[in-house]
């Protein structure tokens, strides 16, 4: 801890910290303020004569405030106002009186204007923040066919609004924190009082308060600082840009963390199986939803194990391959220069390259790239005697299967695990694969999210939660909230007696 | 922190082992280096004990060919094959074992034991006895049919569950060999230059081939013991062909093990009548039925008598002497009783004519 | 990374974990070779009778769980026996744990060698399995106990596969006859001993008592576990009789694996390889638990039980275990003629511990209660 602080002391953040930390009690004067906004082209200081001949100085940052509102609610009233008291002239909902320059500075940078009354030698601030930002659009990362289409934006207030509209209860609490010495990012924890387990809230609060870093630009960075196991490939927070998902998680007893300037909220504590749940599960009919969920689990396993199995079978266990396929394999494999392990390693890396490239491309060329990458490279690899057709088929299937995992971060983790199991498979065959799976489950078993077990309804075992685990049971059967989250209110029904 | 480093070091260590190709497994099973064989045919050798042959699987525009070695020991043959062929032959996909009749008559348990102890070889390995020279057949057919071995395997697999032919795998053979009856059965085929033909069921006493069923016996055997179903059941002596015959067999042995009652219920269709007959009336049909019943009873009794004379028990009748609360018979007692047992066979044939019955 | 603590009592578990642990710890290596030692159909009754006897042991063990000493763990034992005695007992216990781990690990590795990799050097295999167990155990006792759920879910379903053998064409009810023994030889006695030893294992669970909370119902949960094991044993035995017939079953070394080998799946021809590998879950769990107990017992013997657990100490214990396993593999197990020594020894050792551990605990609890 100490070392970190020392190293930072030369940085910008430190200067800022010192200025805020030390001079907590510099009284506000216009000179000090002028000094602070020096060299800022967009800072404007305007003097204004009122009707009773007093001078009023307004300080604001042009790029942060709404100029139209400035004219309308400050300048116009001041011109016409004959009242001695400043605050009674201005038609704004909230006028704060300011004594210290640091406070003034903070307000200024958040889009307020400062008004000095030189006669009275008092200063007040009026918030005229320009609500810049895009409108509410449909989610692009978690698209669904039916169901709500709105998604979060970069605007924190707006995001809170989206959640509050869906949960119009006063028990929905918001706690605000500021993290990051440079970015001063606002972070809001939301939870339902009397439902969410207070333990989670305490842990989350503690973790956010302990963050000591200069820039928090995204919620995933926040998550990185809050995670219990920082070296794991598995995400321990669910990132979503869908308000309905957040509301659902709040309703079952999780908490949501919103970060300013990011459209992605964090939900925690989660478990491994939450990564396989899509918002659509609760919209589809339960049998269909269950089927789709099972398909998702199967495809996750397939994408994880198919290539390693191919390698294991072709390197060690030819006995397991059905006779007809064996003959095809022997024939194609015997013309290839690479061993099955290297063959699949190269194909998998190529696939990852194509995936990553098509992601970075603009949408339209991305599609072309996908097609070219998929068909041409695959076909060419076979014809050039680089890979066997069966491997290409398997790589294709496992790639498509990996897309079925709704959580994008998870599908990235997926690939990494696949490589590890691949190595084990080429080394020890089927038993190597299972050693890999054992290591994986042991790792998952030991993971925690907000100190809650990550493999929750399975280990530790909560039988009732299984209704919404591998299947999505009918809603009217799910009478209680998930036990693994230890909610304070167990029943989802209001029980009439 | 130390712990993390050791984890990373471990991963690097494993990677190094893998990449350098240093593996704890000595055997190389990489698919491009091996030649999986699907059958072995074992015949009597000229100078040595056995003459083993197998088909080398097809590869890049290479013709399949028959490899033959003369050996004393079975596994020696395996080694012999490898010395003859550039790929290593692997037995993990061995599906059929064809044993010549001469060897079968002398006893096949040394052969079977060798195969049984090899963990690579599946217990679903099909066994068959071949009369005649199988190698000759393969050599002559290879020109016309490339994947001959595979088709042969398909045939066994097809009839495995549905009767019509006796199909026996290694496990079933071993199980019956060790069962109290000690009379396993194995299908017998006849191979000639152009033909490979099913002959019947070979009946073993311990591990020696004693007897092969003839046509009628074979069909009775199929009905009363093996899968209880025949698609066609020609009875040439009566000029009938029954179709889709299903049987329901009930065996009863009395307390003193001196009498065996065999009740067989046959359900089937009258597919073909090859003799002069009147319009198919009800009486006519019941006359046919009783005629068939009588004939089958006679034939079955004859078949069972033959088994009794040979002191073999392929129908596993001895297991009917096992009862929950009585002491099992020992070997000798059983064989004495079986020889002298009185056999009563009763058939109950129910046939459906293909055309409507005229009254 | 904070400090390395293996025996943190951070969570307390329900009785259901006890059920699963009792069951899985009884279903180790001995379940694979079980039919060879029983052979005759009437041994079904022996399984059931020994199972009922094992219930008595379970009952005595559950008395320990209900006592006030159980919650204190090591302290409880000290209160009951005195520190010197506990140290002596744990020293003896090290031997028993070592023997049990040796037999189950080497047994499993032999199955792997026999059916998956005939040419593998078993010492390597041993190293890999122990490395995994080391990782599992190093995550602490609480996590290892939790792992039982995964181990159980991954292995228990394999029992359903045996249903196949009830419907094979060659299986008849006559394979189960006669149901009454007409001769009772030394071999049958050995079968009884074998089953008793196979059912042993739950006696080690008393050492995990601090991690469990519901003490009142622990007997119920342990009984369910034991009953399920007996059901599994009977089921496996009946299936193997159907499959082999009682005359052939003795000819096989690993009847259970041979049976699984006979199954065919539409996709893979030899699913035994997959199923044997799946079995590893259970073995990893058991070995990890024993590894932790081994480490704990060593610490108690060396008077270090109050100190913080250290990584190097634990690693040293693992290394020690590996070396002793490797030596017994080289000297005893690899040679088939010597192999029986270890197996026989474990049969007796398992029976002894399963008989005396509950008895001693029960009697000393009674004595303490009276004084």
PDB file of C-alpha atoms in Angstrom, chain A residues 309 313 316-317 319-323 325 427-432 434-439 441-448 453-455 458-462 466, chain C residues 13-14 16-17 108 112 115-117 120 125 128-129 132 135-136 139 143-144 146-150 153 266-271 273-274 276-278 280-281 284:
ATOM      1  CA  UNK A 309     -11.746 -34.969 -27.792  1.00  0.00           C
ATOM      2  CA  UNK A 313      -9.077 -39.769 -29.895  1.00  0.00           C
ATOM      3  CA  UNK A 316      -4.385 -41.926 -28.110  1.00  0.00           C
ATOM      4  CA  UNK A 317      -7.702 -43.688 -28.397  1.00  0.00           C
ATOM      5  CA  UNK A 319     -10.399 -47.645 -30.302  1.00  0.00           C
ATOM      6  CA  UNK A 320     -13.165 -45.229 -29.497  1.00  0.00           C
ATOM      7  CA  UNK A 321     -13.773 -43.950 -32.980  1.00  0.00           C
ATOM      8  CA  UNK A 322     -16.601 -45.649 -34.863  1.00  0.00           C
ATOM      9  CA  UNK A 323     -15.236 -47.876 -37.613  1.00  0.00           C
ATOM     10  CA  UNK A 325     -15.228 -42.620 -39.385  1.00  0.00           C
ATOM     11  CA  UNK A 427      -0.787 -35.273 -23.367  1.00  0.00           C
ATOM     12  CA  UNK A 428      -2.946 -37.799 -21.578  1.00  0.00           C
ATOM     13  CA  UNK A 429      -5.901 -38.459 -23.824  1.00  0.00           C
ATOM     14  CA  UNK A 430      -9.356 -38.791 -22.396  1.00  0.00           C
ATOM     15  CA  UNK A 431      -8.128 -38.966 -18.865  1.00  0.00           C
ATOM     16  CA  UNK A 432      -6.258 -35.733 -19.470  1.00  0.00           C
ATOM     17  CA  UNK A 434     -11.188 -35.202 -17.431  1.00  0.00           C
ATOM     18  CA  UNK A 435      -8.269 -34.026 -15.350  1.00  0.00           C
ATOM     19  CA  UNK A 436      -8.811 -30.660 -17.005  1.00  0.00           C
ATOM     20  CA  UNK A 437     -12.499 -30.754 -16.211  1.00  0.00           C
ATOM     21  CA  UNK A 438     -11.759 -31.679 -12.629  1.00  0.00           C
ATOM     22  CA  UNK A 439      -9.339 -28.792 -12.285  1.00  0.00           C
ATOM     23  CA  UNK A 441     -14.714 -27.567 -11.504  1.00  0.00           C
ATOM     24  CA  UNK A 442     -12.410 -27.422  -8.512  1.00  0.00           C
ATOM     25  CA  UNK A 443     -11.441 -23.908  -9.496  1.00  0.00           C
ATOM     26  CA  UNK A 444     -15.065 -22.901  -9.972  1.00  0.00           C
ATOM     27  CA  UNK A 445     -15.914 -24.521  -6.688  1.00  0.00           C
ATOM     28  CA  UNK A 446     -13.400 -22.362  -4.874  1.00  0.00           C
ATOM     29  CA  UNK A 447     -14.338 -19.111  -6.633  1.00  0.00           C
ATOM     30  CA  UNK A 448     -16.494 -16.538  -4.917  1.00  0.00           C
ATOM     31  CA  UNK A 453     -19.750 -19.336  -3.571  1.00  0.00           C
ATOM     32  CA  UNK A 454     -19.609 -19.155  -7.334  1.00  0.00           C
ATOM     33  CA  UNK A 455     -20.856 -22.663  -8.052  1.00  0.00           C
ATOM     34  CA  UNK A 458     -24.771 -27.039  -7.052  1.00  0.00           C
ATOM     35  CA  UNK A 459     -21.978 -26.800  -4.524  1.00  0.00           C
ATOM     36  CA  UNK A 460     -23.045 -25.730  -1.913  1.00  0.00           C
ATOM     37  CA  UNK A 461     -26.186 -27.565  -2.680  1.00  0.00           C
ATOM     38  CA  UNK A 462     -29.498 -25.705  -2.702  1.00  0.00           C
ATOM     39  CA  UNK A 466     -32.508 -26.207  -9.235  1.00  0.00           C
TER      40      UNK A 466
ATOM     41  CA  UNK C  13     -22.400 -27.687   6.175  1.00  0.00           C
ATOM     42  CA  UNK C  14     -25.733 -29.445   6.217  1.00  0.00           C
ATOM     43  CA  UNK C  16     -26.715 -33.704   3.061  1.00  0.00           C
ATOM     44  CA  UNK C  17     -22.958 -33.388   2.582  1.00  0.00           C
ATOM     45  CA  UNK C 108      -7.393 -46.808  -9.707  1.00  0.00           C
ATOM     46  CA  UNK C 112      -6.299 -46.847 -15.952  1.00  0.00           C
ATOM     47  CA  UNK C 115      -7.916 -50.284 -19.847  1.00  0.00           C
ATOM     48  CA  UNK C 116      -6.744 -46.921 -21.136  1.00  0.00           C
ATOM     49  CA  UNK C 117      -2.995 -46.761 -21.399  1.00  0.00           C
ATOM     50  CA  UNK C 120       1.885 -45.844 -19.342  1.00  0.00           C
ATOM     51  CA  UNK C 125       0.016 -41.197 -13.569  1.00  0.00           C
ATOM     52  CA  UNK C 128      -0.551 -36.263 -12.022  1.00  0.00           C
ATOM     53  CA  UNK C 129      -3.352 -37.510  -9.846  1.00  0.00           C
ATOM     54  CA  UNK C 132      -4.564 -32.514  -8.850  1.00  0.00           C
ATOM     55  CA  UNK C 135      -4.409 -28.427  -5.794  1.00  0.00           C
ATOM     56  CA  UNK C 136      -7.831 -29.456  -4.520  1.00  0.00           C
ATOM     57  CA  UNK C 139      -7.897 -24.738  -1.430  1.00  0.00           C
ATOM     58  CA  UNK C 143     -13.828 -26.148  -0.382  1.00  0.00           C
ATOM     59  CA  UNK C 144     -12.843 -29.793  -0.503  1.00  0.00           C
ATOM     60  CA  UNK C 146     -18.023 -28.754  -0.945  1.00  0.00           C
ATOM     61  CA  UNK C 147     -16.444 -30.581  -3.872  1.00  0.00           C
ATOM     62  CA  UNK C 148     -18.288 -33.735  -2.834  1.00  0.00           C
ATOM     63  CA  UNK C 149     -21.456 -32.461  -4.483  1.00  0.00           C
ATOM     64  CA  UNK C 150     -19.727 -32.216  -7.828  1.00  0.00           C
ATOM     65  CA  UNK C 153     -23.211 -35.700  -9.309  1.00  0.00           C
ATOM     66  CA  UNK C 266     -23.878 -44.679 -30.554  1.00  0.00           C
ATOM     67  CA  UNK C 267     -21.101 -42.107 -30.767  1.00  0.00           C
ATOM     68  CA  UNK C 268     -18.096 -43.722 -29.156  1.00  0.00           C
ATOM     69  CA  UNK C 269     -17.312 -47.368 -29.294  1.00  0.00           C
ATOM     70  CA  UNK C 270     -15.424 -47.751 -26.075  1.00  0.00           C
ATOM     71  CA  UNK C 271     -17.145 -45.646 -23.474  1.00  0.00           C
ATOM     72  CA  UNK C 273     -12.424 -45.013 -21.272  1.00  0.00           C
ATOM     73  CA  UNK C 274     -14.671 -42.041 -20.654  1.00  0.00           C
ATOM     74  CA  UNK C 276     -13.122 -44.629 -16.012  1.00  0.00           C
ATOM     75  CA  UNK C 277     -11.950 -41.066 -16.417  1.00  0.00           C
ATOM     76  CA  UNK C 278     -15.181 -39.772 -14.927  1.00  0.00           C
ATOM     77  CA  UNK C 280     -11.507 -39.884 -11.270  1.00  0.00           C
ATOM     78  CA  UNK C 281     -13.769 -37.206  -9.768  1.00  0.00           C
ATOM     79  CA  UNK C 284      -9.701 -37.039  -6.458  1.00  0.00           C
TER      80      UNK C 284
END
